[in-house]
PDB file of C-alpha atoms in Angstrom:
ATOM      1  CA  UNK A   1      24.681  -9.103 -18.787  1.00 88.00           C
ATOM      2  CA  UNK A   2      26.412 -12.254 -18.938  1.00 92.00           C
ATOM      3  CA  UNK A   3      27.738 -13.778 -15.832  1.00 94.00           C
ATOM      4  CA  UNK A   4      31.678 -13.756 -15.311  1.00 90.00           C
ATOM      5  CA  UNK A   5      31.697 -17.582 -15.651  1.00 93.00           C
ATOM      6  CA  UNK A   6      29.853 -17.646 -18.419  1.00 93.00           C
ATOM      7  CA  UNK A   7      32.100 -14.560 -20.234  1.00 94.00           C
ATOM      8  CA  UNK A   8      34.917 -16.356 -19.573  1.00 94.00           C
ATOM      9  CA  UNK A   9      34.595 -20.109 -19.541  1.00 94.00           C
ATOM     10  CA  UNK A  10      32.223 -19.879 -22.723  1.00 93.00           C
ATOM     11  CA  UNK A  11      33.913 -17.526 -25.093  1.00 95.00           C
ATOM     12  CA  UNK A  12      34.836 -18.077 -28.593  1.00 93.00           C
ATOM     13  CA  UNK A  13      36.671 -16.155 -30.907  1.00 95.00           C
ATOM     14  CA  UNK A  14      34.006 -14.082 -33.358  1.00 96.00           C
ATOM     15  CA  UNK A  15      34.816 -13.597 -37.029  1.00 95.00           C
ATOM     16  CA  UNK A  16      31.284 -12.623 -38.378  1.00 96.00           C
ATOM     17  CA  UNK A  17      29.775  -9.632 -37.097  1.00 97.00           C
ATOM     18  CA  UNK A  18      26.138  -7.905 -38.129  1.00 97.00           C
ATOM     19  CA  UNK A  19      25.683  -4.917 -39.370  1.00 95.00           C
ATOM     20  CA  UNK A  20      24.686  -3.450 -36.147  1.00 96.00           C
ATOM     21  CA  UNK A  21      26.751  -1.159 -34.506  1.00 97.00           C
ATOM     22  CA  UNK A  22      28.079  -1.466 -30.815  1.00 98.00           C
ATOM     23  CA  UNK A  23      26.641   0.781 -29.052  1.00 98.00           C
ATOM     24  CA  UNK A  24      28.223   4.196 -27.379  1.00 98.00           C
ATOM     25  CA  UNK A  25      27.306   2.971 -23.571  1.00 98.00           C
ATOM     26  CA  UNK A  26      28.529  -0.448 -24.609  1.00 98.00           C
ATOM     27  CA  UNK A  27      32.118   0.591 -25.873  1.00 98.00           C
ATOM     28  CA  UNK A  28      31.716   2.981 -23.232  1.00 98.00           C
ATOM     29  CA  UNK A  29      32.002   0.035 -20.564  1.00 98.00           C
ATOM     30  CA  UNK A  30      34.568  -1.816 -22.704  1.00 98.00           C
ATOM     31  CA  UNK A  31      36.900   1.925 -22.188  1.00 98.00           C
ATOM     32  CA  UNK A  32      36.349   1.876 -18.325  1.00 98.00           C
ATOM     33  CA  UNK A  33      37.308  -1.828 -18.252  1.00 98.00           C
ATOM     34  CA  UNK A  34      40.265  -1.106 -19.970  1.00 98.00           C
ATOM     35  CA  UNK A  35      41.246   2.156 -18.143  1.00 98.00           C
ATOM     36  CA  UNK A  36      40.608   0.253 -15.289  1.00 98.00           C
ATOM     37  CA  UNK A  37      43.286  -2.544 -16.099  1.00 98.00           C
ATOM     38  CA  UNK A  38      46.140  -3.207 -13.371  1.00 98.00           C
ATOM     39  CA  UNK A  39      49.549  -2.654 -14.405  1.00 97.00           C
ATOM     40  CA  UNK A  40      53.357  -2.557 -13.405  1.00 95.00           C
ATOM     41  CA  UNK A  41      53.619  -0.138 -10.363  1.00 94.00           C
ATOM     42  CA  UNK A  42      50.282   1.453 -12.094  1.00 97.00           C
ATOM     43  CA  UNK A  43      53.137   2.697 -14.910  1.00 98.00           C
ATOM     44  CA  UNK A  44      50.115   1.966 -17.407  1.00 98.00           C
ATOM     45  CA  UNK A  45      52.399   1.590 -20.097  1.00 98.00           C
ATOM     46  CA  UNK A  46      49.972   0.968 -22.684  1.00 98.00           C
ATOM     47  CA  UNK A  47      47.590   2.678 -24.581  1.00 98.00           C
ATOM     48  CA  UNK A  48      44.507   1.810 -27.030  1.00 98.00           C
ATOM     49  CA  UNK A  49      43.690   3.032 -30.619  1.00 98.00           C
ATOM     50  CA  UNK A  50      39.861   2.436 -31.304  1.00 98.00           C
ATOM     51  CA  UNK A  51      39.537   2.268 -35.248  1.00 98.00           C
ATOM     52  CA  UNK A  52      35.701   3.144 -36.392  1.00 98.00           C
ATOM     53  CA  UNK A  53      36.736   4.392 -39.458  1.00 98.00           C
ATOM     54  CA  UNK A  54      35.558   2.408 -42.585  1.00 98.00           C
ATOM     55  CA  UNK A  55      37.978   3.328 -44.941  1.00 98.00           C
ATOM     56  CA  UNK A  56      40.815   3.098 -41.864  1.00 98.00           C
ATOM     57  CA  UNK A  57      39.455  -0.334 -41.190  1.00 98.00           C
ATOM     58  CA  UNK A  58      39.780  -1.210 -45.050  1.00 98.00           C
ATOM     59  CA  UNK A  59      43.578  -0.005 -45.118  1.00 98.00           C
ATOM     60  CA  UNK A  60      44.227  -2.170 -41.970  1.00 98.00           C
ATOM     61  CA  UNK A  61      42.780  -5.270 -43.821  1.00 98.00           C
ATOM     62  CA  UNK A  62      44.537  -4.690 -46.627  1.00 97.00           C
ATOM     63  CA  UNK A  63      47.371  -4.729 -45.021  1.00 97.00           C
ATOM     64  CA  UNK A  64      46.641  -8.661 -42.668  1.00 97.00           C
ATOM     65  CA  UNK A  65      44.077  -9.799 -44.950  1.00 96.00           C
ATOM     66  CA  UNK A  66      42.115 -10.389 -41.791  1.00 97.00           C
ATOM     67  CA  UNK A  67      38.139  -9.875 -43.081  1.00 97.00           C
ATOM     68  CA  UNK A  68      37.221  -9.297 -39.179  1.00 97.00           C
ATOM     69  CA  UNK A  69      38.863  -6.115 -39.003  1.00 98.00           C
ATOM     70  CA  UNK A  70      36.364  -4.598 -41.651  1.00 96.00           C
ATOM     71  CA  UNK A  71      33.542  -6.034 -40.435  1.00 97.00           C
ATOM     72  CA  UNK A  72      33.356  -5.228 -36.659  1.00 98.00           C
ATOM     73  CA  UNK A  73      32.470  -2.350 -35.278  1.00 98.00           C
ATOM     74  CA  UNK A  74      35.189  -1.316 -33.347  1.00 98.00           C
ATOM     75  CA  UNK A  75      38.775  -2.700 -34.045  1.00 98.00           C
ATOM     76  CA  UNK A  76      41.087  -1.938 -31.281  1.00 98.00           C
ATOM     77  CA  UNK A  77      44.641  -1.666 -31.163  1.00 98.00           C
ATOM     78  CA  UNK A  78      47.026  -2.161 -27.630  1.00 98.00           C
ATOM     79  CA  UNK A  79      49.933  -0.873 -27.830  1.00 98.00           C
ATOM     80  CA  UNK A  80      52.922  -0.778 -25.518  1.00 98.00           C
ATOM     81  CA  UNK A  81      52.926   2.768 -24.927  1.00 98.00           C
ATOM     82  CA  UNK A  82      56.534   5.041 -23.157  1.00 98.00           C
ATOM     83  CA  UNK A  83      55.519   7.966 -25.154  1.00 98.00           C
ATOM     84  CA  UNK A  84      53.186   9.561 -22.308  1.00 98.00           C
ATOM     85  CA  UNK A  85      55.633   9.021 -19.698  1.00 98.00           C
ATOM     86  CA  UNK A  86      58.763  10.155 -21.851  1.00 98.00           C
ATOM     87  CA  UNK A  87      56.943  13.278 -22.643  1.00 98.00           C
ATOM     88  CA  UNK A  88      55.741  14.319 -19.017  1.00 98.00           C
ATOM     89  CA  UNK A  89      59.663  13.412 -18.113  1.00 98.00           C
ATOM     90  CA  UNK A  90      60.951  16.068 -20.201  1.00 98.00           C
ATOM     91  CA  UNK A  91      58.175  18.546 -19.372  1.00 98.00           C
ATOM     92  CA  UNK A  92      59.776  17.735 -15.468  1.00 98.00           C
ATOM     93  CA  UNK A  93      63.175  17.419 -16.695  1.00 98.00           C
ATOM     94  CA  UNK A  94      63.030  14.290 -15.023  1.00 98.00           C
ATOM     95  CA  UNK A  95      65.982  12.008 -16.345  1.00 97.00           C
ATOM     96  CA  UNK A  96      64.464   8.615 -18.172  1.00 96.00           C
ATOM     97  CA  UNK A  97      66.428   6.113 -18.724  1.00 96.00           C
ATOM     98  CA  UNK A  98      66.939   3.527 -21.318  1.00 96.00           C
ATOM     99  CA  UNK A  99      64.398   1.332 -19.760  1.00 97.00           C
ATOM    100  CA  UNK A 100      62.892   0.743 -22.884  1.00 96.00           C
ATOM    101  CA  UNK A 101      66.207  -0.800 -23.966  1.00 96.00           C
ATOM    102  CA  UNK A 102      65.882  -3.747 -21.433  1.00 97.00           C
ATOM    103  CA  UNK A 103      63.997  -7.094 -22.698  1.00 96.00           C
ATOM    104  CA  UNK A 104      62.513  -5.928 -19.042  1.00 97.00           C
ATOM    105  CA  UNK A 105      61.197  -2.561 -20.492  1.00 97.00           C
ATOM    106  CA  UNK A 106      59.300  -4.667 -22.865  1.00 97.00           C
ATOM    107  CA  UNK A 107      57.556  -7.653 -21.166  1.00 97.00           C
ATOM    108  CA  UNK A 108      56.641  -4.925 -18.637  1.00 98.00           C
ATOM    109  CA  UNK A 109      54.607  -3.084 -21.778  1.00 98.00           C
ATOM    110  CA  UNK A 110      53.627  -6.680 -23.174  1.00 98.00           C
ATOM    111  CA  UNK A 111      52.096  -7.623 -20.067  1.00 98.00           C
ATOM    112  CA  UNK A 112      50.676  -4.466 -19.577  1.00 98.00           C
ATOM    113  CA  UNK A 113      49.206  -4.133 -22.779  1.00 98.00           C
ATOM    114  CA  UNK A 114      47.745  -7.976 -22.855  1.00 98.00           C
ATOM    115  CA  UNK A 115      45.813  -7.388 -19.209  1.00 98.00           C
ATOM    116  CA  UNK A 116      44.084  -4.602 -20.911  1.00 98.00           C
ATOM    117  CA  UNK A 117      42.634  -6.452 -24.004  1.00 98.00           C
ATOM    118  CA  UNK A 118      41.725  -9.111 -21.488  1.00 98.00           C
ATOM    119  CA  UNK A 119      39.831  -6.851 -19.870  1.00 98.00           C
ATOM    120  CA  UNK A 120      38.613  -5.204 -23.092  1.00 98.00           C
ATOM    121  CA  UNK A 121      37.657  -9.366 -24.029  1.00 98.00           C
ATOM    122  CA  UNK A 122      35.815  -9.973 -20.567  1.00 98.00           C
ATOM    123  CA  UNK A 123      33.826  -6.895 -20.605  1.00 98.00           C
ATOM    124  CA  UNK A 124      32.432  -7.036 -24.001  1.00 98.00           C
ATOM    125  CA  UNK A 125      31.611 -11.070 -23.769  1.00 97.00           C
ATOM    126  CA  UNK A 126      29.549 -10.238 -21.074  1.00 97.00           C
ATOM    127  CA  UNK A 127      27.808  -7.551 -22.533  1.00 98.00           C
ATOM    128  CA  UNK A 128      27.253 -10.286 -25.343  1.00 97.00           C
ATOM    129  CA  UNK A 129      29.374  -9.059 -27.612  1.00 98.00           C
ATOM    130  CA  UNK A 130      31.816 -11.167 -30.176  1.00 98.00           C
ATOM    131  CA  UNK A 131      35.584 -10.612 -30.145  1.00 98.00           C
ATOM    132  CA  UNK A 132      38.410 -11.964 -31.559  1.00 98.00           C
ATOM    133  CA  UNK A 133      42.107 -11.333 -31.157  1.00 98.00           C
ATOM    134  CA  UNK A 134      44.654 -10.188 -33.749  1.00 98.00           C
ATOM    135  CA  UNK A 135      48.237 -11.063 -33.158  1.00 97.00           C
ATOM    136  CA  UNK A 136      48.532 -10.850 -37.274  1.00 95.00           C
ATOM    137  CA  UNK A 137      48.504  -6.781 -37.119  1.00 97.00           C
ATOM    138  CA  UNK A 138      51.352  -6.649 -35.230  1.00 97.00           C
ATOM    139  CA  UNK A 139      53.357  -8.776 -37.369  1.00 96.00           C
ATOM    140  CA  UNK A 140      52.066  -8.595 -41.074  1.00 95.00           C
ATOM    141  CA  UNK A 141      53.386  -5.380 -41.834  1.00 96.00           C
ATOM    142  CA  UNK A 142      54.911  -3.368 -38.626  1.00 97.00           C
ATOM    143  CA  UNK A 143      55.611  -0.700 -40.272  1.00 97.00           C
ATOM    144  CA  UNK A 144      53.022   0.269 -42.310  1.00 98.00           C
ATOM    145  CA  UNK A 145      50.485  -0.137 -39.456  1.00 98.00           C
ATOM    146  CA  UNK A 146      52.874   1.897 -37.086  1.00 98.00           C
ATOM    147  CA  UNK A 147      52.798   4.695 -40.300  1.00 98.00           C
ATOM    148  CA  UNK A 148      48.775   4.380 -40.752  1.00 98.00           C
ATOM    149  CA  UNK A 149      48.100   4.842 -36.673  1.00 98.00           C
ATOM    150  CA  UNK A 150      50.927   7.687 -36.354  1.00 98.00           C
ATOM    151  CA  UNK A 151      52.607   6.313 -33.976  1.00 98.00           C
ATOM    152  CA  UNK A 152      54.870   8.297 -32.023  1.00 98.00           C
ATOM    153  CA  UNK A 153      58.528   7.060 -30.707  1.00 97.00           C
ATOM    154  CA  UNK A 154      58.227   4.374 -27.958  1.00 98.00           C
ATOM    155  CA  UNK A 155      54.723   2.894 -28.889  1.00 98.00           C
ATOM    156  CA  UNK A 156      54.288  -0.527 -30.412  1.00 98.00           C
ATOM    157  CA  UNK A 157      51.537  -2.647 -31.426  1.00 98.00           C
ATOM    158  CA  UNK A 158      50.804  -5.579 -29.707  1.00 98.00           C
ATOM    159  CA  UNK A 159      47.787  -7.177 -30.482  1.00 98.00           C
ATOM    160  CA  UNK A 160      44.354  -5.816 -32.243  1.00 98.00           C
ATOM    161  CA  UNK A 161      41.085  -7.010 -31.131  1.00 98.00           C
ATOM    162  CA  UNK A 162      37.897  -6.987 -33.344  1.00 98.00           C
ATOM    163  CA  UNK A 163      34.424  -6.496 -31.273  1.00 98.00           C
ATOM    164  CA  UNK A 164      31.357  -6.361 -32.694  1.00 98.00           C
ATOM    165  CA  UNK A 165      27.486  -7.823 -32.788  1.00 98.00           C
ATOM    166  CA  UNK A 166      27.771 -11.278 -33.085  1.00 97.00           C
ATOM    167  CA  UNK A 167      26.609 -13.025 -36.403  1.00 96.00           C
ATOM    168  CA  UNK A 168      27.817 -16.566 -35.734  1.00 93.00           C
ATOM    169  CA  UNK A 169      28.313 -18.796 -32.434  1.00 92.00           C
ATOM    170  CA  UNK A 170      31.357 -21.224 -33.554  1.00 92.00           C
ATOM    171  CA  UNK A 171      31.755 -24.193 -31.784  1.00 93.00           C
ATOM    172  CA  UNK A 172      33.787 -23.932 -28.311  1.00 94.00           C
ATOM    173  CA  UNK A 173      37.501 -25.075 -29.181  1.00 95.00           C
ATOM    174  CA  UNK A 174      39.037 -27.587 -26.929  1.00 97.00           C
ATOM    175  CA  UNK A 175      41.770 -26.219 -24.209  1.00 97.00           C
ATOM    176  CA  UNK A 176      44.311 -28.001 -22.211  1.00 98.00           C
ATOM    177  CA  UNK A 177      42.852 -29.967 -18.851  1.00 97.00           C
ATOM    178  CA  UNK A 178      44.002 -28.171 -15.757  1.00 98.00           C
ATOM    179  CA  UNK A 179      46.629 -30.922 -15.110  1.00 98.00           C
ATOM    180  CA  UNK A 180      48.779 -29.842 -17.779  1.00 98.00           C
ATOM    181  CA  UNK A 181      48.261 -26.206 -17.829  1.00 98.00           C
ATOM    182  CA  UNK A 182      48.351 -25.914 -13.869  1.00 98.00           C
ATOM    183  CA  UNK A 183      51.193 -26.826 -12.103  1.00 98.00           C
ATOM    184  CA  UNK A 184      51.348 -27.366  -7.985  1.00 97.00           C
ATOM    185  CA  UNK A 185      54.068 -25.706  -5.969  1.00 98.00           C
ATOM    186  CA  UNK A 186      56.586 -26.742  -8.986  1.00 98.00           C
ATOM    187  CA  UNK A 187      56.760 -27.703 -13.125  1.00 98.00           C
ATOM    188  CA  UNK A 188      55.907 -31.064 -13.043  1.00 97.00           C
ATOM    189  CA  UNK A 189      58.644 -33.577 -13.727  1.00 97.00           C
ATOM    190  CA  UNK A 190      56.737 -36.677 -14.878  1.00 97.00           C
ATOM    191  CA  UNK A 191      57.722 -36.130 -18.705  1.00 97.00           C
ATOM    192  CA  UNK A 192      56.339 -39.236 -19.826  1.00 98.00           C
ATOM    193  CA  UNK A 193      52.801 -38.792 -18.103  1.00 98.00           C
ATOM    194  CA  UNK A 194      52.582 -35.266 -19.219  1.00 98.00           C
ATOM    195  CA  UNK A 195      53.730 -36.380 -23.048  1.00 98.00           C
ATOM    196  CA  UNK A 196      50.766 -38.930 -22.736  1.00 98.00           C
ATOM    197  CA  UNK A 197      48.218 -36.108 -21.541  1.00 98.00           C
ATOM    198  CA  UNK A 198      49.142 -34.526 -24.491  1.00 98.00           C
ATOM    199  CA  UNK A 199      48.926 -36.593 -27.389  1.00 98.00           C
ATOM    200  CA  UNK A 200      45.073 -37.292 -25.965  1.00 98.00           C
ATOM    201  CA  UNK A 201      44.826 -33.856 -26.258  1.00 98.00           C
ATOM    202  CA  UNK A 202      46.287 -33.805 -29.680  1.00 98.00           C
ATOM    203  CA  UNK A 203      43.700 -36.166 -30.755  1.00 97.00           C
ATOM    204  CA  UNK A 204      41.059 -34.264 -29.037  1.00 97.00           C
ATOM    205  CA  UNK A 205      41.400 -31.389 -31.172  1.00 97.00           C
ATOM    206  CA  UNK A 206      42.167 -33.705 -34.023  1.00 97.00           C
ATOM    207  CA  UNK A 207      38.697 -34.799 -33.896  1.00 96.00           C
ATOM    208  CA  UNK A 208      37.129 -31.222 -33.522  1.00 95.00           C
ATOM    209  CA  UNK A 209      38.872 -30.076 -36.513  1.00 95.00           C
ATOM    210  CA  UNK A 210      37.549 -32.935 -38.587  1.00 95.00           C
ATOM    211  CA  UNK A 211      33.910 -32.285 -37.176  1.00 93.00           C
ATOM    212  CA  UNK A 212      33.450 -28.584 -36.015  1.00 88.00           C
ATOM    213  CA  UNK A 213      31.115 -26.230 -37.804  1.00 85.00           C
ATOM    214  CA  UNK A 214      31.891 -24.515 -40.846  1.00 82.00           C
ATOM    215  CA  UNK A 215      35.617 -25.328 -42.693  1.00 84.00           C
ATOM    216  CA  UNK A 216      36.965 -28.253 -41.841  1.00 90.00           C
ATOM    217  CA  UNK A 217      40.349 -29.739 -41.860  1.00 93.00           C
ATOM    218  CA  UNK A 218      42.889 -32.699 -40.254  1.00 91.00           C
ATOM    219  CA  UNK A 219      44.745 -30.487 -38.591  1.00 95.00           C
ATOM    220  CA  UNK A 220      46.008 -32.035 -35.028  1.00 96.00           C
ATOM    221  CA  UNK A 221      47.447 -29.103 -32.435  1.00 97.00           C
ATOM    222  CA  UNK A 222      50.683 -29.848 -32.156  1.00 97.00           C
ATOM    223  CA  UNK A 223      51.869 -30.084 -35.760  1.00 97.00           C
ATOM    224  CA  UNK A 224      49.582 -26.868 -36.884  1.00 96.00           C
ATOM    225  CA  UNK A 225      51.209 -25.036 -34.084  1.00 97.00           C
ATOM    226  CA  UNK A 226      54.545 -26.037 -34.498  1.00 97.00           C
ATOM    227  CA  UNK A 227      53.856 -25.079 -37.879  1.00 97.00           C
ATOM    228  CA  UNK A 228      52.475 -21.571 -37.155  1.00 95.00           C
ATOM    229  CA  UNK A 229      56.009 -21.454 -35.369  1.00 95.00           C
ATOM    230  CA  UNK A 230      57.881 -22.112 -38.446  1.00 96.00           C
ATOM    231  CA  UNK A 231      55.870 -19.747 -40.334  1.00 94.00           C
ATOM    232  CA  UNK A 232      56.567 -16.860 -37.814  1.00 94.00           C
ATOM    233  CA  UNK A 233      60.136 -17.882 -38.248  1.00 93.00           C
ATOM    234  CA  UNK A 234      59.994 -15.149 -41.043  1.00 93.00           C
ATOM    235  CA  UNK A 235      58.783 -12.199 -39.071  1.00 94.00           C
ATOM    236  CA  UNK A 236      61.484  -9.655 -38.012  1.00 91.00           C
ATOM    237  CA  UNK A 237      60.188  -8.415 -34.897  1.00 94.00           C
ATOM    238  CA  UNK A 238      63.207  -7.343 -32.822  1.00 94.00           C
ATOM    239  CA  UNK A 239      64.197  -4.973 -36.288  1.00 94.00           C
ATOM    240  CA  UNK A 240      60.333  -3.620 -36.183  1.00 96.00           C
ATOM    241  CA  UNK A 241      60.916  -2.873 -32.354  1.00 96.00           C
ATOM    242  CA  UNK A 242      63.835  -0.457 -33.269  1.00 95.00           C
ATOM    243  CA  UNK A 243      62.066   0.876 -35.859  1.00 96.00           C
ATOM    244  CA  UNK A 244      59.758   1.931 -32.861  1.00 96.00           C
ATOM    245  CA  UNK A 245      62.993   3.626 -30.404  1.00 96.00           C
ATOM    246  CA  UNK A 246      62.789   0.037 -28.475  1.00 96.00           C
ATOM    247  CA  UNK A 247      66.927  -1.190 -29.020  1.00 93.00           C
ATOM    248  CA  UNK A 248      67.197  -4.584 -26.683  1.00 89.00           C
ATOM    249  CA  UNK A 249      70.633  -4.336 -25.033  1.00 87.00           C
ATOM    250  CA  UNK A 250      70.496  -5.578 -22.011  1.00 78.00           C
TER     251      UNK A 250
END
């Protein structure tokens, strides 16, 4: 197994998997890693769907256009999950309340949900596994995806992860430096410093993008992400959370 340093400070996202499938004592790790997650007042208000179907994983690509979801060998889903807790509530008669109407109710499932595929991440890098996130199956097509998985009330997706036998080993992408992504005791207030840090960074990326393996391009980070913002200016996720029994009031 891989070190913790190493299945942290060296992963990469994986989009090209082999055929080979992940073994059952492997995922088997990856579910106690997940189960094993901490959470909001251990609520655990999340839950996982583990797609290994073929022609499931094929309707989910159709859907994001995302070739990694077919490929791997297990695609999982992490949802924000109130269904287990509504349902035990009423089996008590114990009175629940609108929490999931609060932008708190959320962020406490959002949170909840994102420890566990960082768990899901760390355990199956070290067990030298490929992964890769995707945030695109939550907001492609909501609905559909909600309709294909059967979700019940009070569930929503969240993110999907794909994890399978790694058939590539992309280049490392460049992060932050510490100084701008940690702060000491406050936010730090030297604007101009901190916009200098970050056009270096800009160009750092700049210049992996024009030289990193495989496709190429002259993207720089912060006008491809400000773009990806725009873009996502589209989505309609506060109508696909109602759709779900999650109504933001308060």
């Amino acid at each position: 197994m891989k070190s913790v340093k190493e299945s942290i400070l060296e992963r990469r996202s994986v989009r090209r998997y082999e055929r080979e499938q992940v073994t059952d004592e492997q995922i088997g790790m990856i579910y106690e890693a997940i189960r094993n997650t901490p959470t909001s007042y251990n609520g655990q208000q999340f839950s996982v769907i583990d797609v290994t179907d073929q022609a499931v994983k094929e309707e989910l690509y159709g859907l994001t256009n995302q070739k990694q979801i077919k490929t791997c060998s297990h695609f999982l889903l992490f949802l924000i999950d109130y269904n287990k807790i509504t349902l035990i509530s009423e089996a008590k008669n114990i009175d629940m309340p609108d929490f999931t109407n609060t932008a708190d109710g959320i962020i406490v499932g959002l949170v909840d949900a994102t420890l566990a595929m960082m768990n899901a991440i760390t355990m199956a890098e070290s067990l030298g596994l490929g992964t890769c996130p995707i945030g695109y199956v939550r907001t492609a097509a909501p609905d559909d995806v909600s309709a294909l998985m059967k979700l019940p009330p009070k569930t929503f997706v969240v993110c999907g992860l794909a994890i399978g036998v790694p058939r590539e080993q992309p280049d490392l992408k460049p992060k932050q430096p510490c100084s701008l992504v940690v702060h000491r005791n406050h936010y730090r207030d030297d604007s101009e410093v901190i916009i200098e840090e970050l056009k270096e960074y800009d160009e750092v990326v700049a210049a992996y993008n024009r030289s990193r393996q495989g496709d190429k391009s002259d993207n720089d980070w912060a006008s491809h992400i400000v773009g990806y913002y725009r873009e996502a200016m589209k989505y309609r996720m506060l109508r696909a959370l109602q759709h779900r029994g999650f109504d933001i009031t308060v």
